[in-house]
Amino acid sequence: MSKVASDSRQHPASIRNLVSIDDFGNDEIIGLFEAAKAFSVDLRAHAHLCPGSISASLFYEASTRTRLSFESAMLRLGGGVLTAAEMKSMSAQKGESLADTVRVVSGYADMIVLRHPSEGAARLAARYATVPVVNAGDGSHEHPTQTLCDLYTLWIERGRLEGLDVVLAGDLRYSRTIHSFIFALARFRANIVCVPHPGLELPDYVLRRLHEEYGTEPIRADARQLGDLAGESDAMYLTPNKPHQLSLFTELSALEVGRVDALYMTRPQTERHHGESAERYMRVGAETMALEPLRDALVMHPLPRRDEIDASVDGDPRGVYFKQAARGVPIRMAIGAYLLGAIDLPGARPVPTASSVFHDQPAGPSPCPNTTCITHTEARHVQPAFRLRGRHPLRAACAYCAQELASPWVGSRTERQFDARSSDWAESLDVEDLVFLGDEREAHERGFTRR
Amino acid sequence: MSKVASDSRQHPASIRNLVSIDDFGNDEIIGLFEAAKAFSVDLRAHAHLCPGSISASLFYEASTRTRLSFESAMLRLGGGVLTAAEMKSMSAQKGESLADTVRVVSGYADMIVLRHPSEGAARLAARYATVPVVNAGDGSHEHPTQTLCDLYTLWIERGRLEGLDVVLAGDLRYSRTIHSFIFALARFRANIVCVPHPGLELPDYVLRRLHEEYGTEPIRADARQLGDLAGESDAMYLTPNKPHQLSLFTELSALEVGRVDALYMTRPQTERHHGESAERYMRVGAETMALEPLRDALVMHPLPRRDEIDASVDGDPRGVYFKQAARGVPIRMAIGAYLLGAIDLPGARPVPTASSVFHDQPAGPSPCPNTTCITHTEARHVQPAFRLRGRHPLRAACAYCAQELASPWVGSRTERQFDARSSDWAESLDVEDLVFLGDEREAHERGFTRR
Amino acid sequence: MSKVASDSRQHPASIRNLVSIDDFGNDEIIGLFEAAKAFSVDLRAHAHLCPGSISASLFYEASTRTRLSFESAMLRLGGGVLTAAEMKSMSAQKGESLADTVRVVSGYADMIVLRHPSEGAARLAARYATVPVVNAGDGSHEHPTQTLCDLYTLWIERGRLEGLDVVLAGDLRYSRTIHSFIFALARFRANIVCVPHPGLELPDYVLRRLHEEYGTEPIRADARQLGDLAGESDAMYLTPNKPHQLSLFTELSALEVGRVDALYMTRPQTERHHGESAERYMRVGAETMALEPLRDALVMHPLPRRDEIDASVDGDPRGVYFKQAARGVPIRMAIGAYLLGAIDLPGARPVPTASSVFHDQPAGPSPCPNTTCITHTEARHVQPAFRLRGRHPLRAACAYCAQELASPWVGSRTERQFDARSSDWAESLDVEDLVFLGDEREAHERGFTRR
């Protein structure tokens, strides 16, 4: 019943996808940046790379900006584009599963760019498609090309990533962009300073993963330290919406950040707020830009913005957010050309990443605990699957949406026994033999006995 | 007042369209299959065929799958694509007739691919457009490229069409796809076995046309014969939704079908059902695939499917439905290249098919009896027209939607007399002189007297 | 505070846009016509002109016809197309300003084609975009490519524009197309005969501008003169909807128009009517076409039509409206190729037109008096701006939507004084020093004192 499914579907294991930024190794990412940089010299000089190739944009929710950026990249590579911006209504109408849709579209295109409201949708698509799949955003899970675009902007402006001092400001709680970016910064060993809007701090699971996987913690600053720091000479602050209500960062010298490399500002994700007020939301304006620690800082933003960056910053050479958006094209050109086999990345070994290995759970009452995971809507074709995150302690996550499995119980398929996940017995089980159980009752119902 | 209109519009009679599969002769169809097969060796090697050509997708109802398949084909041929997926709202808003729209779009594109909810829309479009028109589905009338894709799949997998044993199962009543397919199978002399879901049998007019035009009747099997046949060694059955409720085909040996070449499964068209229950709808699963007569059978489906084919069949090499969908691209490449004059079909004589000859009715109260025929919504520009289907008995159909004219009365324009359609006098009338009358009252109102 | 902003944004002043037909000089327009004519010999022979170039269609309201025409032109030039037909819902959802959107899309495309419901949107887009912007219709302001297409049809059919006798008929009040066309006709010194549907006469501001800028008045005819003119031998009339209700033009001999070069018919813009009845709207039919003065007249229409041109005219060689629509492609090819720098227009000097010069008003309570001007919805980024139309009298218009500023008061920024706009003092002020004031109260509030 159990299997390692990474190569059990129609397509050869050699097909690479970009579902999560973790699908690419560090060497590959830097290789993509080098390729994007070369493309940028003249975006129109690379139409010989993918002539005759077709990219299909399957968008189950509207995101015109992202779609146009991908399509522009494909056209610049000399390829063609199929556009389905209305997939949601289609799908609802005829009731076709995503697994079927991507198998069909694999016959029409050489690459699929997928946007979907459910977490894990892109991983599922990659598993069934017979062409490369690029994740253009799956719910609140990942949006890796946005993250690569952000990283690339830092890299090209600063020439490196390691050791950069990056300030993240605003809604750090609900911004998917920020979460992906912060893990990427940690992975490339940048220093992270968080300046959340009050009530919109980084979620605990992000902090925990930062600690567990990268052994690092962001430097945390608090706008509420205003009282302590007001009037300090080298304090860095953001201009609030209303005058006379300065929300200071913190004393940067105390943080040993003498000069900020980049200030990454986010818009308040008010559509996801649950009562948190984004009134008097932080605002970057002329006063902010006059601060000494921001003398050379890039001001970045994933766009669209509302009021959080004042129009006066648009003409400031440090305000690179429009350049950042434009860099989405060369970076997506590099991704497309790489996945389509049109370019090599010298020095980069394609790593068979852990994220592509699935351990299917047999059909049963253990769905992914994340109710907006794609496995819930695609239950007809897909059974729950996990992948291992760690051995000591034994950690696993949904293979699709990456949410961690919380249950304390695991079983052995061959022994038909179960025990606490933290037990030595559990940690020693072969991955093929492992089964994650929802609770004791489920364990008994599925025929496992307690060790 | 009357005229033969086949060449009376702006475009030369030499423009070929694909409105109905009857627009192409058998030689041409096999020629298209040969071309599609050659394309399939490497779909990306044919961009030299139609560089600079433009295909416009005019979709008055959403059908993303069909649209993408056509657009992929055009891109593979090196051409460009104009997409209008939202024609319905456009048209409703500004009140433009279809006849005007296709004349305008003829100035923008070299070929028009039309999807429309009204029967006959594609024929009307072909009459007014000055570029080739391909019917991508017009109501419940025709969807010829789907039919060609289905036939092509049989042909390429079996090497021929004549004499193949094809089982059609499921909703045979409301599936436009099945109706078109069944006529095409009859035309190419395949054997047809029907296994309808109870209540969803083939409509009478399909059976009648099969008999009248092809002198053939499908081998009819009945799932309700279960009682008689259960337990027979070589019975072929479909796995029902619920276990223990097998719905057998029939005894295949009795039908002299020792081995099935293809099992074509359809989804229940529940959106068109009028009380017929599709509960416990037939389902093809592992049990079905284990049957001896299906040992080498292809399992086909027009997609999208819901539950009528189990996911377990996806990995079975006989389950060719995803291949079938993918073959829509080379077959549509062949169609596009042929209509655009980019390829010849050696050995095929383009037949000036009867279906392109119109006999306009003068303005009057004899609209097409099909109330969803395009002639009702386009009455401003278009008058009813018919084409002759047979002489003995005298039969005619709406020249647009192909629905047969049922009235028993016909008249002579020159003699201003009318009589029963079955009379010798009626059968001897010149087609230019013929007029089909709704009823006796209409005949009198239009100034005809009874012979 | 004040500045001349024509070159103060990111892009070099050398970028040309087509926001208004006034952005092009007469030489350039004729040059474009020559290019379009050359393209028309074989539309498919010019794909070498813009290979690798990308045009983005940003449509904030649906206009499939216009969009497809632009996209066809770009494909014919060998370029690629990005399509965003759903910008309105996007924009509303995420609240991004147009100024930001066009800056982002400037990174994805080499040219932006914009359709927007607000007047002045295209001028604003041109100011912020870093690539050429083409106006594909901004509210009731301008739709210059339609006007160029209309002019081009006259030019190619008649070989010239000067001195042509052009009859404009129907809804002259609410048709944006007619207003743009009439100014263009005046500019090229054609004679204009107006035959409005009763109640749908030309607006006063159009007549006034015709007089002030071109020193000309259209020859005005009145359908209500029917009583006087009925029975005259060479009267020209339109066939009304109902028989026996002829609406005559006028006695053409009295107008010294012996032969009409073109009859431009419009549909009633009922969606903009405020109680005006378009019942018994004028209709061009067979009777109209039989009139002696129309012996050689072109019948033109911007399409879509409803009933105002009878289907019987479609087959008449003088009914050129479908040709007119088709000519939208070569004219848009010429525009695209010119703006992208792919062709030169021999003999045409690119004129740095007045329309591209902005005089920003400092932030204050003087918004554009047109409440549907884009400056009202984009107030976050954009301050009101004007450009000078004339010195004696001192006239100015909103730099975005072109609506004339009506206030009688102007001030001097340096002197902080204000006076009547008609005063000698006002007329002598330097344009950099000028400020247009809403009313006396505003003048005082902004610190100006009466001279």
JSON list of N, CA and C in Angstrom, two decimals, chain A residues 43-44 62-65 67-69 71-72 75-76 85 115 267 303-307 311 314 322 325-326 329 332, chain C residues 10 51-54 58 80-87 90 93-96 100 103-105 107-110 380-381:
[
{"chain": "A", "resi": 43, "resn": "LEU", "atom": "N", "xyz": [17.00, 42.14, -22.86]},
{"chain": "A", "resi": 43, "resn": "LEU", "atom": "CA", "xyz": [15.95, 41.12, -22.70]},
{"chain": "A", "resi": 43, "resn": "LEU", "atom": "C", "xyz": [15.48, 40.58, -24.04]},
{"chain": "A", "resi": 44, "resn": "ARG", "atom": "N", "xyz": [15.66, 41.36, -25.09]},
{"chain": "A", "resi": 44, "resn": "ARG", "atom": "CA", "xyz": [15.10, 40.97, -26.38]},
{"chain": "A", "resi": 44, "resn": "ARG", "atom": "C", "xyz": [16.07, 40.16, -27.22]},
{"chain": "A", "resi": 62, "resn": "ALA", "atom": "N", "xyz": [-7.38, 35.16, -9.88]},
{"chain": "A", "resi": 62, "resn": "ALA", "atom": "CA", "xyz": [-6.81, 36.22, -10.70]},
{"chain": "A", "resi": 62, "resn": "ALA", "atom": "C", "xyz": [-5.53, 36.75, -10.08]},
{"chain": "A", "resi": 63, "resn": "SER", "atom": "N", "xyz": [-4.52, 36.95, -10.89]},
{"chain": "A", "resi": 63, "resn": "SER", "atom": "CA", "xyz": [-3.30, 37.63, -10.47]},
{"chain": "A", "resi": 63, "resn": "SER", "atom": "C", "xyz": [-2.62, 38.12, -11.74]},
{"chain": "A", "resi": 64, "resn": "THR", "atom": "N", "xyz": [-3.18, 39.20, -12.25]},
{"chain": "A", "resi": 64, "resn": "THR", "atom": "CA", "xyz": [-2.77, 39.68, -13.57]},
{"chain": "A", "resi": 64, "resn": "THR", "atom": "C", "xyz": [-1.29, 39.99, -13.61]},
{"chain": "A", "resi": 65, "resn": "ARG", "atom": "N", "xyz": [-0.80, 40.65, -12.58]},
{"chain": "A", "resi": 65, "resn": "ARG", "atom": "CA", "xyz": [0.60, 41.03, -12.54]},
{"chain": "A", "resi": 65, "resn": "ARG", "atom": "C", "xyz": [1.51, 39.80, -12.67]},
{"chain": "A", "resi": 67, "resn": "ARG", "atom": "N", "xyz": [0.77, 36.82, -13.74]},
{"chain": "A", "resi": 67, "resn": "ARG", "atom": "CA", "xyz": [0.57, 36.15, -15.02]},
{"chain": "A", "resi": 67, "resn": "ARG", "atom": "C", "xyz": [1.32, 36.88, -16.14]},
{"chain": "A", "resi": 68, "resn": "LEU", "atom": "N", "xyz": [1.19, 38.19, -16.20]},
{"chain": "A", "resi": 68, "resn": "LEU", "atom": "CA", "xyz": [1.85, 38.93, -17.28]},
{"chain": "A", "resi": 68, "resn": "LEU", "atom": "C", "xyz": [3.36, 38.80, -17.18]},
{"chain": "A", "resi": 69, "resn": "SER", "atom": "N", "xyz": [3.88, 38.76, -15.97]},
{"chain": "A", "resi": 69, "resn": "SER", "atom": "CA", "xyz": [5.32, 38.64, -15.81]},
{"chain": "A", "resi": 69, "resn": "SER", "atom": "C", "xyz": [5.82, 37.31, -16.36]},
{"chain": "A", "resi": 71, "resn": "GLU", "atom": "N", "xyz": [4.28, 35.45, -18.58]},
{"chain": "A", "resi": 71, "resn": "GLU", "atom": "CA", "xyz": [4.03, 35.39, -20.03]},
{"chain": "A", "resi": 71, "resn": "GLU", "atom": "C", "xyz": [5.04, 36.25, -20.78]},
{"chain": "A", "resi": 72, "resn": "SER", "atom": "N", "xyz": [5.38, 37.38, -20.20]},
{"chain": "A", "resi": 72, "resn": "SER", "atom": "CA", "xyz": [6.42, 38.21, -20.81]},
{"chain": "A", "resi": 72, "resn": "SER", "atom": "C", "xyz": [7.73, 37.43, -20.90]},
{"chain": "A", "resi": 75, "resn": "LEU", "atom": "N", "xyz": [7.57, 34.90, -23.72]},
{"chain": "A", "resi": 75, "resn": "LEU", "atom": "CA", "xyz": [7.66, 35.55, -25.04]},
{"chain": "A", "resi": 75, "resn": "LEU", "atom": "C", "xyz": [9.09, 36.02, -25.30]},
{"chain": "A", "resi": 76, "resn": "ARG", "atom": "N", "xyz": [9.75, 36.55, -24.27]},
{"chain": "A", "resi": 76, "resn": "ARG", "atom": "CA", "xyz": [11.15, 36.99, -24.44]},
{"chain": "A", "resi": 76, "resn": "ARG", "atom": "C", "xyz": [12.05, 35.82, -24.81]},
{"chain": "A", "resi": 85, "resn": "ALA", "atom": "N", "xyz": [-7.07, 32.30, -17.62]},
{"chain": "A", "resi": 85, "resn": "ALA", "atom": "CA", "xyz": [-7.16, 33.14, -16.43]},
{"chain": "A", "resi": 85, "resn": "ALA", "atom": "C", "xyz": [-8.44, 32.86, -15.66]},
{"chain": "A", "resi": 115, "resn": "ARG", "atom": "N", "xyz": [-1.47, 28.94, -10.68]},
{"chain": "A", "resi": 115, "resn": "ARG", "atom": "CA", "xyz": [-1.88, 29.75, -9.53]},
{"chain": "A", "resi": 115, "resn": "ARG", "atom": "C", "xyz": [-3.16, 29.14, -8.98]},
{"chain": "A", "resi": 267, "resn": "ARG", "atom": "N", "xyz": [2.44, 45.64, 2.35]},
{"chain": "A", "resi": 267, "resn": "ARG", "atom": "CA", "xyz": [1.13, 46.26, 2.56]},
{"chain": "A", "resi": 267, "resn": "ARG", "atom": "C", "xyz": [0.38, 45.46, 3.62]},
{"chain": "A", "resi": 303, "resn": "LEU", "atom": "N", "xyz": [4.65, 44.91, -4.13]},
{"chain": "A", "resi": 303, "resn": "LEU", "atom": "CA", "xyz": [3.58, 45.52, -4.92]},
{"chain": "A", "resi": 303, "resn": "LEU", "atom": "C", "xyz": [2.41, 44.54, -5.05]},
{"chain": "A", "resi": 304, "resn": "PRO", "atom": "N", "xyz": [1.19, 44.98, -5.19]},
{"chain": "A", "resi": 304, "resn": "PRO", "atom": "CA", "xyz": [0.82, 46.39, -5.23]},
{"chain": "A", "resi": 304, "resn": "PRO", "atom": "C", "xyz": [0.90, 47.05, -3.87]},
{"chain": "A", "resi": 305, "resn": "ARG", "atom": "N", "xyz": [1.19, 48.33, -3.88]},
{"chain": "A", "resi": 305, "resn": "ARG", "atom": "CA", "xyz": [1.20, 49.08, -2.62]},
{"chain": "A", "resi": 305, "resn": "ARG", "atom": "C", "xyz": [-0.09, 49.88, -2.53]},
{"chain": "A", "resi": 306, "resn": "ARG", "atom": "N", "xyz": [-0.40, 50.27, -1.35]},
{"chain": "A", "resi": 306, "resn": "ARG", "atom": "CA", "xyz": [-1.42, 51.29, -1.20]},
{"chain": "A", "resi": 306, "resn": "ARG", "atom": "C", "xyz": [-0.74, 52.55, -0.67]},
{"chain": "A", "resi": 307, "resn": "ASP", "atom": "N", "xyz": [-0.86, 52.84, 0.62]},
{"chain": "A", "resi": 307, "resn": "ASP", "atom": "CA", "xyz": [-0.29, 54.09, 1.11]},
{"chain": "A", "resi": 307, "resn": "ASP", "atom": "C", "xyz": [1.01, 53.89, 1.86]},
{"chain": "A", "resi": 311, "resn": "ALA", "atom": "N", "xyz": [4.38, 58.45, -2.45]},
{"chain": "A", "resi": 311, "resn": "ALA", "atom": "CA", "xyz": [4.77, 58.70, -3.84]},
{"chain": "A", "resi": 311, "resn": "ALA", "atom": "C", "xyz": [6.10, 59.45, -3.94]},
{"chain": "A", "resi": 314, "resn": "ASP", "atom": "N", "xyz": [9.10, 57.45, -4.89]},
{"chain": "A", "resi": 314, "resn": "ASP", "atom": "CA", "xyz": [9.20, 56.89, -6.24]},
{"chain": "A", "resi": 314, "resn": "ASP", "atom": "C", "xyz": [10.40, 57.45, -7.01]},
{"chain": "A", "resi": 322, "resn": "PHE", "atom": "N", "xyz": [9.93, 49.34, -8.31]},
{"chain": "A", "resi": 322, "resn": "PHE", "atom": "CA", "xyz": [9.52, 49.12, -9.71]},
{"chain": "A", "resi": 322, "resn": "PHE", "atom": "C", "xyz": [10.58, 48.31, -10.46]},
{"chain": "A", "resi": 325, "resn": "ALA", "atom": "N", "xyz": [10.03, 44.76, -9.50]},
{"chain": "A", "resi": 325, "resn": "ALA", "atom": "CA", "xyz": [8.96, 44.12, -10.27]},
{"chain": "A", "resi": 325, "resn": "ALA", "atom": "C", "xyz": [9.46, 43.77, -11.67]},
{"chain": "A", "resi": 326, "resn": "ALA", "atom": "N", "xyz": [10.20, 44.68, -12.27]},
{"chain": "A", "resi": 326, "resn": "ALA", "atom": "CA", "xyz": [10.70, 44.45, -13.63]},
{"chain": "A", "resi": 326, "resn": "ALA", "atom": "C", "xyz": [11.65, 43.25, -13.66]},
{"chain": "A", "resi": 329, "resn": "VAL", "atom": "N", "xyz": [10.88, 39.55, -14.73]},
{"chain": "A", "resi": 329, "resn": "VAL", "atom": "CA", "xyz": [10.97, 38.99, -16.08]},
{"chain": "A", "resi": 329, "resn": "VAL", "atom": "C", "xyz": [12.27, 38.22, -16.29]},
{"chain": "A", "resi": 332, "resn": "ARG", "atom": "N", "xyz": [12.27, 35.04, -14.25]},
{"chain": "A", "resi": 332, "resn": "ARG", "atom": "CA", "xyz": [11.35, 34.02, -14.77]},
{"chain": "A", "resi": 332, "resn": "ARG", "atom": "C", "xyz": [11.83, 33.49, -16.12]},
{"chain": "C", "resi": 10, "resn": "GLN", "atom": "N", "xyz": [10.36, 59.25, -15.27]},
{"chain": "C", "resi": 10, "resn": "GLN", "atom": "CA", "xyz": [11.48, 58.35, -15.53]},
{"chain": "C", "resi": 10, "resn": "GLN", "atom": "C", "xyz": [11.90, 58.28, -16.99]},
{"chain": "C", "resi": 51, "resn": "PRO", "atom": "N", "xyz": [10.13, 41.75, -34.37]},
{"chain": "C", "resi": 51, "resn": "PRO", "atom": "CA", "xyz": [10.27, 40.46, -33.69]},
{"chain": "C", "resi": 51, "resn": "PRO", "atom": "C", "xyz": [10.81, 40.69, -32.28]},
{"chain": "C", "resi": 52, "resn": "GLY", "atom": "N", "xyz": [10.26, 39.98, -31.33]},
{"chain": "C", "resi": 52, "resn": "GLY", "atom": "CA", "xyz": [10.74, 40.12, -29.96]},
{"chain": "C", "resi": 52, "resn": "GLY", "atom": "C", "xyz": [10.12, 41.27, -29.20]},
{"chain": "C", "resi": 53, "resn": "SER", "atom": "N", "xyz": [9.35, 42.10, -29.89]},
{"chain": "C", "resi": 53, "resn": "SER", "atom": "CA", "xyz": [8.67, 43.18, -29.15]},
{"chain": "C", "resi": 53, "resn": "SER", "atom": "C", "xyz": [7.37, 42.66, -28.56]},
{"chain": "C", "resi": 54, "resn": "ILE", "atom": "N", "xyz": [6.97, 43.26, -27.46]},
{"chain": "C", "resi": 54, "resn": "ILE", "atom": "CA", "xyz": [5.77, 42.82, -26.75]},
{"chain": "C", "resi": 54, "resn": "ILE", "atom": "C", "xyz": [4.86, 44.02, -26.53]},
{"chain": "C", "resi": 58, "resn": "LEU", "atom": "N", "xyz": [-3.95, 46.49, -21.77]},
{"chain": "C", "resi": 58, "resn": "LEU", "atom": "CA", "xyz": [-4.53, 46.68, -20.43]},
{"chain": "C", "resi": 58, "resn": "LEU", "atom": "C", "xyz": [-5.92, 47.27, -20.61]},
{"chain": "C", "resi": 80, "resn": "GLY", "atom": "N", "xyz": [4.87, 39.95, -29.90]},
{"chain": "C", "resi": 80, "resn": "GLY", "atom": "CA", "xyz": [4.04, 39.15, -29.01]},
{"chain": "C", "resi": 80, "resn": "GLY", "atom": "C", "xyz": [3.07, 40.03, -28.26]},
{"chain": "C", "resi": 81, "resn": "VAL", "atom": "N", "xyz": [2.11, 39.38, -27.62]},
{"chain": "C", "resi": 81, "resn": "VAL", "atom": "CA", "xyz": [1.03, 40.11, -26.99]},
{"chain": "C", "resi": 81, "resn": "VAL", "atom": "C", "xyz": [0.80, 39.59, -25.57]},
{"chain": "C", "resi": 82, "resn": "LEU", "atom": "N", "xyz": [0.66, 40.53, -24.64]},
{"chain": "C", "resi": 82, "resn": "LEU", "atom": "CA", "xyz": [0.18, 40.19, -23.29]},
{"chain": "C", "resi": 82, "resn": "LEU", "atom": "C", "xyz": [-1.22, 40.75, -23.16]},
{"chain": "C", "resi": 83, "resn": "THR", "atom": "N", "xyz": [-2.14, 39.93, -22.68]},
{"chain": "C", "resi": 83, "resn": "THR", "atom": "CA", "xyz": [-3.53, 40.35, -22.63]},
{"chain": "C", "resi": 83, "resn": "THR", "atom": "C", "xyz": [-4.03, 40.41, -21.19]},
{"chain": "C", "resi": 84, "resn": "ALA", "atom": "N", "xyz": [-4.54, 41.57, -20.81]},
{"chain": "C", "resi": 84, "resn": "ALA", "atom": "CA", "xyz": [-5.23, 41.70, -19.53]},
{"chain": "C", "resi": 84, "resn": "ALA", "atom": "C", "xyz": [-6.56, 42.37, -19.82]},
{"chain": "C", "resi": 85, "resn": "ALA", "atom": "N", "xyz": [-7.55, 41.52, -20.07]},
{"chain": "C", "resi": 85, "resn": "ALA", "atom": "CA", "xyz": [-8.88, 42.02, -20.43]},
{"chain": "C", "resi": 85, "resn": "ALA", "atom": "C", "xyz": [-9.72, 42.27, -19.19]},
{"chain": "C", "resi": 86, "resn": "GLU", "atom": "N", "xyz": [-9.19, 41.91, -18.05]},
{"chain": "C", "resi": 86, "resn": "GLU", "atom": "CA", "xyz": [-9.98, 41.93, -16.81]},
{"chain": "C", "resi": 86, "resn": "GLU", "atom": "C", "xyz": [-9.39, 42.90, -15.79]},
{"chain": "C", "resi": 87, "resn": "MET", "atom": "N", "xyz": [-8.78, 44.00, -16.28]},
{"chain": "C", "resi": 87, "resn": "MET", "atom": "CA", "xyz": [-8.08, 44.88, -15.36]},
{"chain": "C", "resi": 87, "resn": "MET", "atom": "C", "xyz": [-9.00, 45.51, -14.33]},
{"chain": "C", "resi": 90, "resn": "MET", "atom": "N", "xyz": [-9.38, 43.39, -11.26]},
{"chain": "C", "resi": 90, "resn": "MET", "atom": "CA", "xyz": [-8.06, 43.36, -10.62]},
{"chain": "C", "resi": 90, "resn": "MET", "atom": "C", "xyz": [-7.82, 44.60, -9.81]},
{"chain": "C", "resi": 93, "resn": "GLN", "atom": "N", "xyz": [-9.90, 45.17, -6.80]},
{"chain": "C", "resi": 93, "resn": "GLN", "atom": "CA", "xyz": [-9.62, 44.20, -5.73]},
{"chain": "C", "resi": 93, "resn": "GLN", "atom": "C", "xyz": [-8.42, 44.61, -4.88]},
{"chain": "C", "resi": 94, "resn": "LYS", "atom": "N", "xyz": [-7.33, 44.93, -5.53]},
{"chain": "C", "resi": 94, "resn": "LYS", "atom": "CA", "xyz": [-6.11, 45.18, -4.79]},
{"chain": "C", "resi": 94, "resn": "LYS", "atom": "C", "xyz": [-5.81, 46.67, -4.62]},
{"chain": "C", "resi": 95, "resn": "GLY", "atom": "N", "xyz": [-6.62, 47.51, -5.22]},
{"chain": "C", "resi": 95, "resn": "GLY", "atom": "CA", "xyz": [-6.48, 48.94, -4.98]},
{"chain": "C", "resi": 95, "resn": "GLY", "atom": "C", "xyz": [-5.21, 49.56, -5.50]},
{"chain": "C", "resi": 96, "resn": "GLU", "atom": "N", "xyz": [-4.65, 49.01, -6.58]},
{"chain": "C", "resi": 96, "resn": "GLU", "atom": "CA", "xyz": [-3.44, 49.62, -7.11]},
{"chain": "C", "resi": 96, "resn": "GLU", "atom": "C", "xyz": [-3.78, 50.80, -8.01]},
{"chain": "C", "resi": 100, "resn": "ASP", "atom": "N", "xyz": [0.93, 53.22, -10.78]},
{"chain": "C", "resi": 100, "resn": "ASP", "atom": "CA", "xyz": [1.79, 52.09, -10.40]},
{"chain": "C", "resi": 100, "resn": "ASP", "atom": "C", "xyz": [1.69, 50.96, -11.43]},
{"chain": "C", "resi": 103, "resn": "ARG", "atom": "N", "xyz": [3.68, 51.54, -14.52]},
{"chain": "C", "resi": 103, "resn": "ARG", "atom": "CA", "xyz": [5.13, 51.46, -14.27]},
{"chain": "C", "resi": 103, "resn": "ARG", "atom": "C", "xyz": [5.57, 50.02, -14.18]},
{"chain": "C", "resi": 104, "resn": "VAL", "atom": "N", "xyz": [4.76, 49.17, -13.56]},
{"chain": "C", "resi": 104, "resn": "VAL", "atom": "CA", "xyz": [5.09, 47.76, -13.47]},
{"chain": "C", "resi": 104, "resn": "VAL", "atom": "C", "xyz": [5.05, 47.11, -14.85]},
{"chain": "C", "resi": 105, "resn": "VAL", "atom": "N", "xyz": [3.98, 47.37, -15.57]},
{"chain": "C", "resi": 105, "resn": "VAL", "atom": "CA", "xyz": [3.82, 46.73, -16.88]},
{"chain": "C", "resi": 105, "resn": "VAL", "atom": "C", "xyz": [4.87, 47.23, -17.88]},
{"chain": "C", "resi": 107, "resn": "GLY", "atom": "N", "xyz": [7.79, 47.21, -17.31]},
{"chain": "C", "resi": 107, "resn": "GLY", "atom": "CA", "xyz": [8.86, 46.23, -17.19]},
{"chain": "C", "resi": 107, "resn": "GLY", "atom": "C", "xyz": [8.58, 44.94, -17.93]},
{"chain": "C", "resi": 108, "resn": "TYR", "atom": "N", "xyz": [7.33, 44.75, -18.34]},
{"chain": "C", "resi": 108, "resn": "TYR", "atom": "CA", "xyz": [6.94, 43.49, -18.98]},
{"chain": "C", "resi": 108, "resn": "TYR", "atom": "C", "xyz": [6.78, 43.63, -20.49]},
{"chain": "C", "resi": 109, "resn": "ALA", "atom": "N", "xyz": [6.57, 44.84, -20.97]},
{"chain": "C", "resi": 109, "resn": "ALA", "atom": "CA", "xyz": [6.20, 45.03, -22.37]},
{"chain": "C", "resi": 109, "resn": "ALA", "atom": "C", "xyz": [6.94, 46.22, -22.96]},
{"chain": "C", "resi": 110, "resn": "ASP", "atom": "N", "xyz": [6.93, 46.30, -24.29]},
{"chain": "C", "resi": 110, "resn": "ASP", "atom": "CA", "xyz": [7.59, 47.40, -24.98]},
{"chain": "C", "resi": 110, "resn": "ASP", "atom": "C", "xyz": [6.61, 48.49, -25.38]},
{"chain": "C", "resi": 380, "resn": "ARG", "atom": "N", "xyz": [-4.11, 60.19, -5.15]},
{"chain": "C", "resi": 380, "resn": "ARG", "atom": "CA", "xyz": [-3.00, 59.84, -4.26]},
{"chain": "C", "resi": 380, "resn": "ARG", "atom": "C", "xyz": [-1.64, 60.18, -4.88]},
{"chain": "C", "resi": 381, "resn": "HIS", "atom": "N", "xyz": [-1.52, 59.93, -6.18]},
{"chain": "C", "resi": 381, "resn": "HIS", "atom": "CA", "xyz": [-0.23, 60.11, -6.83]},
{"chain": "C", "resi": 381, "resn": "HIS", "atom": "C", "xyz": [-0.14, 61.35, -7.70]}
]
